[in-house]
XYZ file of C-alpha atoms in Angstrom:
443
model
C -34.074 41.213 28.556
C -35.145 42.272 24.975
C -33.892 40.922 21.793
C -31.846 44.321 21.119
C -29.948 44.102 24.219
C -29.072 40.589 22.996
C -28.011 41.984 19.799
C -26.213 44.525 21.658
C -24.300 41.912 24.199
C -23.633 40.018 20.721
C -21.840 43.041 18.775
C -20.112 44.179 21.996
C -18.552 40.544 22.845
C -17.524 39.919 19.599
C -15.367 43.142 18.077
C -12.590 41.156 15.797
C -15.116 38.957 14.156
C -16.969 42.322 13.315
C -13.473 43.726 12.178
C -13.119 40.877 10.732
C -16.020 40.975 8.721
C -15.632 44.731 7.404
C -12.385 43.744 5.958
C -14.134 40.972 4.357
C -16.721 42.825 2.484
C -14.036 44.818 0.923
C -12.697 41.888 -0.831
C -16.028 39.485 -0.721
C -19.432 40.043 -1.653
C -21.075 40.669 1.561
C -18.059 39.693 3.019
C -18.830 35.898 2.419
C -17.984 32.981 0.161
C -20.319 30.227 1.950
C -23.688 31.165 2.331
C -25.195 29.118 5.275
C -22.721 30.621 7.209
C -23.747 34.033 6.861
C -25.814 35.587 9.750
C -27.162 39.183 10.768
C -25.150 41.251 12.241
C -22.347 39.420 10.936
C -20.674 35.969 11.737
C -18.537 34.971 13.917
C -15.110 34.376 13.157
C -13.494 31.076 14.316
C -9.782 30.575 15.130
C -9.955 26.974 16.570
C -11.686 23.931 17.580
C -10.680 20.772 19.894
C -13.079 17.956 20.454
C -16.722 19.334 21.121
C -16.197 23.188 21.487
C -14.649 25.874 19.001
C -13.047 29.491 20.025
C -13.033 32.867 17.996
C -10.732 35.038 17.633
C -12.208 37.279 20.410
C -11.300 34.220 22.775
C -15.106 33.195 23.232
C -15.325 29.239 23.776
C -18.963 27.487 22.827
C -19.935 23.943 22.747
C -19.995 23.016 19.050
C -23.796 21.126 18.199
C -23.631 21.675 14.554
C -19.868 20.351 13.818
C -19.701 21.917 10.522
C -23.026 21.016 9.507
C -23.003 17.679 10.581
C -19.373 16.997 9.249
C -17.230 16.331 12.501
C -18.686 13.438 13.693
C -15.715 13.291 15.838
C -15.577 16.368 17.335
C -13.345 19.033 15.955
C -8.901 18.178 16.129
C -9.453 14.574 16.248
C -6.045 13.134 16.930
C -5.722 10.520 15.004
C -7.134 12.249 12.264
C -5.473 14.705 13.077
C -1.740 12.615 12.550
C -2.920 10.754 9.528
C -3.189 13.991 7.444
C -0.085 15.295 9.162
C 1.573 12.000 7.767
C 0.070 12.091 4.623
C 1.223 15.814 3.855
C 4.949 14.751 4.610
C 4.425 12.575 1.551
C 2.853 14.968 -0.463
C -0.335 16.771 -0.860
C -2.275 15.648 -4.503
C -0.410 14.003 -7.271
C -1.110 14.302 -10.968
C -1.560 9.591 -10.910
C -3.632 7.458 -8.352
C -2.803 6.937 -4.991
C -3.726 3.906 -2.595
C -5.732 5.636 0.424
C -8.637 6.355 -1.526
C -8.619 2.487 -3.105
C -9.104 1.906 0.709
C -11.803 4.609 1.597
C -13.803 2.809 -1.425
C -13.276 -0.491 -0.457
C -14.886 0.290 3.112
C -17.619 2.329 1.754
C -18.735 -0.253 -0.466
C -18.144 -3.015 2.599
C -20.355 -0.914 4.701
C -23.272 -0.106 2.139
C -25.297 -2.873 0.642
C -26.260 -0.496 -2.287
C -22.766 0.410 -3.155
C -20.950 -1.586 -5.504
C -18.952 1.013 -7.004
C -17.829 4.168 -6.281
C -16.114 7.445 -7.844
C -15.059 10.375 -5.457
C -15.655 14.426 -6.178
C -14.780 17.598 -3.666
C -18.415 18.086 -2.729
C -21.927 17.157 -2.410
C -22.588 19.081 -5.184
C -20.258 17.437 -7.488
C -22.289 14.179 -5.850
C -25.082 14.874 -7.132
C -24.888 16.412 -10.469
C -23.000 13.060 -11.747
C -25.633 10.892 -9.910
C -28.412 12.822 -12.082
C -26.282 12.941 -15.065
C -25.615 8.717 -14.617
C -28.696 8.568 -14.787
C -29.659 10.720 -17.941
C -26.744 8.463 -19.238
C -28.765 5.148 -18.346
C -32.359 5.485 -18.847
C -31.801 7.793 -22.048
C -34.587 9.669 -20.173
C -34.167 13.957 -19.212
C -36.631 15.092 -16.295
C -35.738 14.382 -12.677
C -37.871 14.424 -9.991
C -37.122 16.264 -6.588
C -39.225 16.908 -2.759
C -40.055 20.569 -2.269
C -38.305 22.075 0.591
C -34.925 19.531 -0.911
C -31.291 20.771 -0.821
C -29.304 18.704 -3.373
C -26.283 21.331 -4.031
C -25.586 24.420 -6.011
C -25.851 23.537 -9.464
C -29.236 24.305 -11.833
C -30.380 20.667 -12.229
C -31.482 20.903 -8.185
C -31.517 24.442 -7.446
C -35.490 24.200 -7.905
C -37.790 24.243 -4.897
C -35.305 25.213 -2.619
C -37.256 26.944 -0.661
C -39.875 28.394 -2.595
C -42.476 31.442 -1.946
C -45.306 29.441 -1.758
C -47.226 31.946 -3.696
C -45.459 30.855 -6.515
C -44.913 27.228 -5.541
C -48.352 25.737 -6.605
C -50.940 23.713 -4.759
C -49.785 21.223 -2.029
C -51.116 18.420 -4.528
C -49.317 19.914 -7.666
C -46.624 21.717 -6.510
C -44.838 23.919 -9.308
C -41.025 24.134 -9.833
C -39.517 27.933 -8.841
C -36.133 28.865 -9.108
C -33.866 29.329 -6.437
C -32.712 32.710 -7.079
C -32.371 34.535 -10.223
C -29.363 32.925 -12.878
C -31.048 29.495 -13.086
C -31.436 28.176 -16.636
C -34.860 28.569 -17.609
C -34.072 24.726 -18.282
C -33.834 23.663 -15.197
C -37.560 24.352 -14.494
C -38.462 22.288 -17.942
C -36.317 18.923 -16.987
C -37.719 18.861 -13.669
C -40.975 17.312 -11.518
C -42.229 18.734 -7.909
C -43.309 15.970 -5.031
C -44.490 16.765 -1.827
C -41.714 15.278 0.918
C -43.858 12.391 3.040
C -46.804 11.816 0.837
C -46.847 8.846 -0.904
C -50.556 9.443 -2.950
C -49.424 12.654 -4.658
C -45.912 11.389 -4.944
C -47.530 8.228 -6.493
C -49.254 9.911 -8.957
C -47.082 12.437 -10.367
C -44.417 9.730 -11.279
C -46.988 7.341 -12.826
C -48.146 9.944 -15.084
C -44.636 11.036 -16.630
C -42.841 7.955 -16.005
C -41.827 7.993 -19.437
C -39.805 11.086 -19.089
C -38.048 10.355 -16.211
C -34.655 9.289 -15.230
C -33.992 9.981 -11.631
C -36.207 10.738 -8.310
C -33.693 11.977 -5.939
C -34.419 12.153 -2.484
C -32.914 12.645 1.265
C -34.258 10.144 3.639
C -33.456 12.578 5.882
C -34.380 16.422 4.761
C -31.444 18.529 5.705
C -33.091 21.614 4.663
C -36.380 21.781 6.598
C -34.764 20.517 9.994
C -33.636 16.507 9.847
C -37.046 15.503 9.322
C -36.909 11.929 8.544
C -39.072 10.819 5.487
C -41.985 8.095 6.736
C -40.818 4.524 5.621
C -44.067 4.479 3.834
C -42.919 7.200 1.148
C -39.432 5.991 0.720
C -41.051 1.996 -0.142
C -43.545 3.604 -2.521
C -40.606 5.869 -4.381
C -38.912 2.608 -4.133
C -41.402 0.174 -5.835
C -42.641 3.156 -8.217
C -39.239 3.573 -9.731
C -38.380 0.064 -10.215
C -41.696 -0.189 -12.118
C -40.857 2.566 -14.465
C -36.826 1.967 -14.759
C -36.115 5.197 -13.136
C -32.818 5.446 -11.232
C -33.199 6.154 -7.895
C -30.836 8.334 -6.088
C -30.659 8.482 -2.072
C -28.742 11.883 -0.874
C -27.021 10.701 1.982
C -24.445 14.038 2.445
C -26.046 14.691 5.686
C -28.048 11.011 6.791
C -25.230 8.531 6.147
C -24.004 9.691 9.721
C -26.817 7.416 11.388
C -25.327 4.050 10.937
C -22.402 2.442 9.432
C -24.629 1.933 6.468
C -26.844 5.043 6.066
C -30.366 5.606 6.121
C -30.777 3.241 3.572
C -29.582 0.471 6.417
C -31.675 2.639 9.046
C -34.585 2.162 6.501
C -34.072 -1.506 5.224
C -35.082 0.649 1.645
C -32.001 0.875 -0.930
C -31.155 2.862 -3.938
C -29.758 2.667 -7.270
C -27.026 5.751 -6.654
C -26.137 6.662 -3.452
C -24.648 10.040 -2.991
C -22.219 10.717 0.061
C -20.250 13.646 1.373
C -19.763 15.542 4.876
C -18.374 12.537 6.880
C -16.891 10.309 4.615
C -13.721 13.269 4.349
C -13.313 13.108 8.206
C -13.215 17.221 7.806
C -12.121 17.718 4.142
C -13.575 18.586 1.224
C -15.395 15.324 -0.172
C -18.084 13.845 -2.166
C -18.535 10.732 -3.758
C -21.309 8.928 -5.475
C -21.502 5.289 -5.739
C -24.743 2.311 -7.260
C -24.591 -0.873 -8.646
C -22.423 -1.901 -11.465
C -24.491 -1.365 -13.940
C -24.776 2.458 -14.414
C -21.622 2.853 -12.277
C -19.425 1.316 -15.400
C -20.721 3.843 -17.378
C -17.916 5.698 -15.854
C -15.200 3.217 -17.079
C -12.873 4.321 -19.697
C -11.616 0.736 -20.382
C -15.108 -0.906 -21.716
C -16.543 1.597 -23.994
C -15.976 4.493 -26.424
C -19.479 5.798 -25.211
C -18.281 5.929 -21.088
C -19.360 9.578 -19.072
C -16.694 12.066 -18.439
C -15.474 12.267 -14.698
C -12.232 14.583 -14.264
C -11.284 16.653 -11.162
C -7.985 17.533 -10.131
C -8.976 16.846 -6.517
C -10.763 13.915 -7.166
C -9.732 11.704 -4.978
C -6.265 13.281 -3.155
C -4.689 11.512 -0.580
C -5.301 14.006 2.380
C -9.066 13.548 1.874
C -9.000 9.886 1.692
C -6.571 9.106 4.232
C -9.058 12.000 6.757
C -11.992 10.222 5.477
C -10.905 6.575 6.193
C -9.260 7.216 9.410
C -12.546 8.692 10.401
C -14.613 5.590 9.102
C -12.345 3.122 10.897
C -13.064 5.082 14.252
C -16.912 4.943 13.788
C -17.978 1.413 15.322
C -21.631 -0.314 15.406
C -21.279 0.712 18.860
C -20.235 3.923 17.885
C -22.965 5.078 16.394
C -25.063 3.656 18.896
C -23.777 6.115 21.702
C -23.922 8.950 19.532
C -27.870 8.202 18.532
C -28.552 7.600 22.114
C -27.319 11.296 22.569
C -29.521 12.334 19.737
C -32.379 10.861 21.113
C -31.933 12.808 24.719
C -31.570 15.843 23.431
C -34.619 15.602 21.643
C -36.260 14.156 24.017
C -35.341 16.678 26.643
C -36.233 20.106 24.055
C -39.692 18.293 23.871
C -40.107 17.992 27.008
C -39.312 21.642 27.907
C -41.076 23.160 24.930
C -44.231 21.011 26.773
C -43.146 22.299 30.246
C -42.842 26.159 28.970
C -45.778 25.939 26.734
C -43.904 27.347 24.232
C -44.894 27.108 20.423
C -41.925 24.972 19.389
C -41.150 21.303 18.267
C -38.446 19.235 17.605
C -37.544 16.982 14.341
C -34.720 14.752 13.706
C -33.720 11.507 13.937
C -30.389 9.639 15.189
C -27.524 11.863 15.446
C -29.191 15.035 13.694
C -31.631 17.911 15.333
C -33.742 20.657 14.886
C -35.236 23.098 16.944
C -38.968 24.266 14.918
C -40.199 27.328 15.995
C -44.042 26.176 15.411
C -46.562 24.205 17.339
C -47.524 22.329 14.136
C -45.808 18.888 13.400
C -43.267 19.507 10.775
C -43.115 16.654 8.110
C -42.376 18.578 4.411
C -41.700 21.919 3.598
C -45.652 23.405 3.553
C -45.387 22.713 7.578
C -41.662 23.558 7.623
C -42.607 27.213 5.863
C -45.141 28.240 9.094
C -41.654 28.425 11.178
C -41.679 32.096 13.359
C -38.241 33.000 11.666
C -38.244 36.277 13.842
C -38.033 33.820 16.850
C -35.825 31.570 15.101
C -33.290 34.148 14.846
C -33.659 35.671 18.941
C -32.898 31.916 19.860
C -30.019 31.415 17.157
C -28.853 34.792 18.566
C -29.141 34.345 22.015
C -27.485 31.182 21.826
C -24.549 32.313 20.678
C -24.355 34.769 23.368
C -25.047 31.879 25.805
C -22.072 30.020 24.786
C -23.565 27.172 22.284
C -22.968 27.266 18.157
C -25.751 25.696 16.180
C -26.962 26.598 12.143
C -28.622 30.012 11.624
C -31.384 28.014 10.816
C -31.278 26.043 14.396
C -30.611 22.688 13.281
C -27.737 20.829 14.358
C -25.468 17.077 15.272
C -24.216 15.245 17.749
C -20.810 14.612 17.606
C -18.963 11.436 19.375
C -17.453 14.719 21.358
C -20.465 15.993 22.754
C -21.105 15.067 26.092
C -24.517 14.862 28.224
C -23.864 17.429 30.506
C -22.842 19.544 27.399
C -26.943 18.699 26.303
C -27.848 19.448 29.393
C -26.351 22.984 29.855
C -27.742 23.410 26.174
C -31.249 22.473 27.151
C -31.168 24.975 30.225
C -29.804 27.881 28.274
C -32.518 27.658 26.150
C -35.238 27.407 29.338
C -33.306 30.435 30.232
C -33.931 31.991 26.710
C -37.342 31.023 25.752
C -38.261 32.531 29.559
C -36.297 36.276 28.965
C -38.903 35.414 25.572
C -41.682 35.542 27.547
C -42.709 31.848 27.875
C-alpha cells in the first residue's frame, strides 16, 4: 500500500471534516485558529469524546493517545468533572468579584508543590509564562532571559525565539544564535534573549557565567514538549540550578506539559526546584488555564495591598469558577497511586515501540518519560533539538497519516499521553497498527 492510497482512504473516509474545513477557510485563515492542530490535507473534525476515544462528525471512533495535548489526564467526559462544571454553571459562569473554588485549586497546588508558595491564575500557558519572565524582570532589575533551543514557552515575543530554528541560521551547537519564530517578532526579542543547548551542562555553564549580570530568568521544561517529551538529564537541571542561585537569576520551571508526572511535577520527579513554577494543561481538568506560582518573595510583587510599586495582573477570566472548580475536581481524582498506574502505562508503551522499532529494524526511537511519548523517526538518540532536527518528517507524516486511518489520534508531530482512560489492550492494538504500518512502509 503506498502513502497516496493512504491519503486517498484518508480524504474518502472523512468527507464532513473536509466540508467542514472549506467552510472554515472562508471565514479563517487557512481555515484554522490553533495551529498544532492543523494537518495536510486538512484536520479532522471532532464532534465528541468519552473516556479514552473521540468520534468525528463522519462517525469515525479512534483511541485518543494525545488527550488534547496532554490535557485530559482523565480521559475525555469525565463524570465527575463532568457534574462539577454542570453545577457550577447553574450558579453562574464568571463574576466581575472573587469566588471560592479557585481559593481551593490554589490551596492544593501549593500543598502538592514544594516550590509553590504562592500562586496567581491566567487562561493559558502563555499568559504563564510571560508574567513568570516579567516577575522576574520585576525582581532582579535585570532584562535578558535565557531559553533551550528547540523550547516551546507560548506565543508571545519574549519566547518565540528558537522555536524551531533553520539551523543554518541557528549558530554553532556551542553558541547557538537566537532566530525568530516567524516573521512579526520584535527585533527586541532577539536582543533580551540568550541561546543554551537543551542537556548540556558545559555550554549551558558557560554562557550564563559570562552574562550573568544581565540576566533575570533561565526558563526551562524539564521535560521538552516540543522535540518529543525528552526529559532533560538531572545533571543539566542541578547545574541550571546551582548556576542561577550563584548569580540571583530567577529560575523558572515550565511545567504546562511535565506537571502530569507526579502529584508534584518534575520538579518532585527531579528532587531539583525552582523559583517560578509555571502550570497549565491539567491543572483546568479540560478548560482554559494557566497559572504561575514561586516563593513569596517575587510572588508578592503581585500584591496590591503592600506596595505602590506591585506588577499589574488583570484578566477577566482569571480565575472563573468553571475552570477552578474543572481543575480541582480533576486534582482531587489524581492519587499517588494514580499517577503510578498511569506511568506504568507510559513506560509499556515505550517499552513495547522500542522493542518493535528493534524487531523491524526500522530507523525510529522513542523519547519520553512517565505519562508522555514520542515516536522519533531517526535512529540517532534524541536528547536537544540538533538530534531532534535529523527527524525523516516525510515519514513522520505517512505514520501520523496512516494512523489516523488505522483508528488511533496522536499530534501531527507524533508525540502523545497516557490518559488514566487508556487501557493496555488500547497500547497494544496501537503498537500493532503501527507493525502493520511501518511493514506496508517497507520495514
Amino acid at each position: 500500500m503506498t502513502f497516496e492510497t493512504d491519503i486517498k482512504r484518508y480524504i474518502n473516509n472523512n468527507p464532513k471534516s473536509k466540508k467542514l474545513h472549506d467552510l472554515a477557510k472562508k471565514v479563517m485563515p487557512g481555515g484554522d485558529t490553533r495551529n498544532s492542530i492543523y494537518w495536510n490535507p486538512f484536520p479532522i473534525y471532532l464532534s465528541e469524546g468519552n473516556g479514552s476515544k473521540v468520534k468525528d462528525v463522519d462517525n469515525n471512533v479512534r483511541v485518543d493517545l494525545v488527550n488534547n495535548m496532554t490535557t485530559l489526564i482523565l480521559g475525555h467526559n469525565n463524570k465527575n468533572v463532568r457534574k462539577a462544571i454542570i453545577n457550577q454553571t447553574e450558579k453562574g459562569t464568571s463574576f466581575p468579584a472573587p469566588t471560592s473554588p479557585i481559593i481551593e485549586l490554589a490551596q492544593i497546588l501549593c500543598e502538592r508543590v514544594k516550590s509553590v508558595e504562592k500562586i496567581r491564575f491566567v487562561n493559558s500557558g502563555t499568559e504563564a509564562t510571560l508574567n513568570a519572565i516579567r516577575a522576574s524582570r520585576a525582581f532582579t532589575h535585570k532584562q535578558k532571559i535565557v531559553k533551550c533551543e528547540g523550547a516551546y514557552h507560548g506565543n508571545h515575543d519574549a519566547v518565540q525565539i528558537s522555536v524551531t530554528p533553520d539551523l543554518s541560521l541557528a549558530g554553532s551547537k556551542n553558541t547557538p544564535k537566537p532566530v525568530k519564530a516567524f516573521e512579526g517578532i520584535a527585533n527586541s526579542a532577539t536582543e533580551d534573549i540568550l541561546i543554551i543547548p537543551f542537556n548540556n551542562d558545559e555550554v549551558a555553564e558557560k554562557i550564563i557565567t559570562e552574562n550573568a549580570e544581565e540576566i533575570a530568568a533561565v526558563i526551562v521544561e524539564p521535560i521538552n514538549g516540543q522535540c518529543g517529551m525528552i526529559p532533560a538529564k538531572k545533571s543539566f537541571l542541578e547545574k541550571l540550578r546551582y548556576i542561577t542561585k550563584k548569580h540571583n537569576i530567577v529560575l523558572i520551571f515550565d511545567e504546562v506539559i511535565s506537571f502530569r508526572i507526579s502529584s508534584g511535577g518534575a520538579q518532585e520527579y527531579f528532587d531539583i526546584y525552582p523559583d517560578i513554577t509555571c502550570f497549565g494543561k491539567i491543572i483546568g481538568g479540560g478548560m482554559p488555564v494557566g497559572a504561575f506560582g514561586g516563593n513569596k518573595k517575587i510572588m508578592n510583587l503581585w500584591d496590591p495591598s503592600k506596595s505602590k510599586k506591585y506588577v499589574q495582573h488583570a484578566g477577566t477570566f482569571n480565575g472563573n469558577p468553571i475552570t477552578a472548580i474543572a481543575g480541582l475536581t480533576t486534582l482531587k481524582s489524581l492519587k499517588k497511586d494514580t499517577y503510578e498506574k498511569l506511568n506504568k502505562k507510559g513506560d509499556y508503551l515505550r517499552n513495547k515501540l522500542s522493542d518493535l522499532f528493534l524487531e523491524m529494524e526500522a530507523p525510529l526511537t522513542t523519547t519520553g518519560v512517565g505519562s508522555l511519548f514520542a515516536i522519533q523517526c531517526t535512529a540517532d538518540q534524541v536528547i536537544d533539538y540538533r538530534s531532534y532536527s535529523k527527524n525523516d518528517q516525510v515519514l513522520l507524516n505517512k505514520i501520523f497519516i496512516s494512523l489516523l486511518n488505522s483508528g488511533f489520534l496522536i499530534s501531527n508531530r507524533c508525540s502523545g499521553s497516557v490518559s488514566v482512560s487508556n487501557s493496555y489492550e488500547e497500547i497494544d492494538s496501537f503498537v500493532l497498527s503501527l507493525k502493520k504500518i511501518l511493514s506496508n512502509l517497507g520495514y
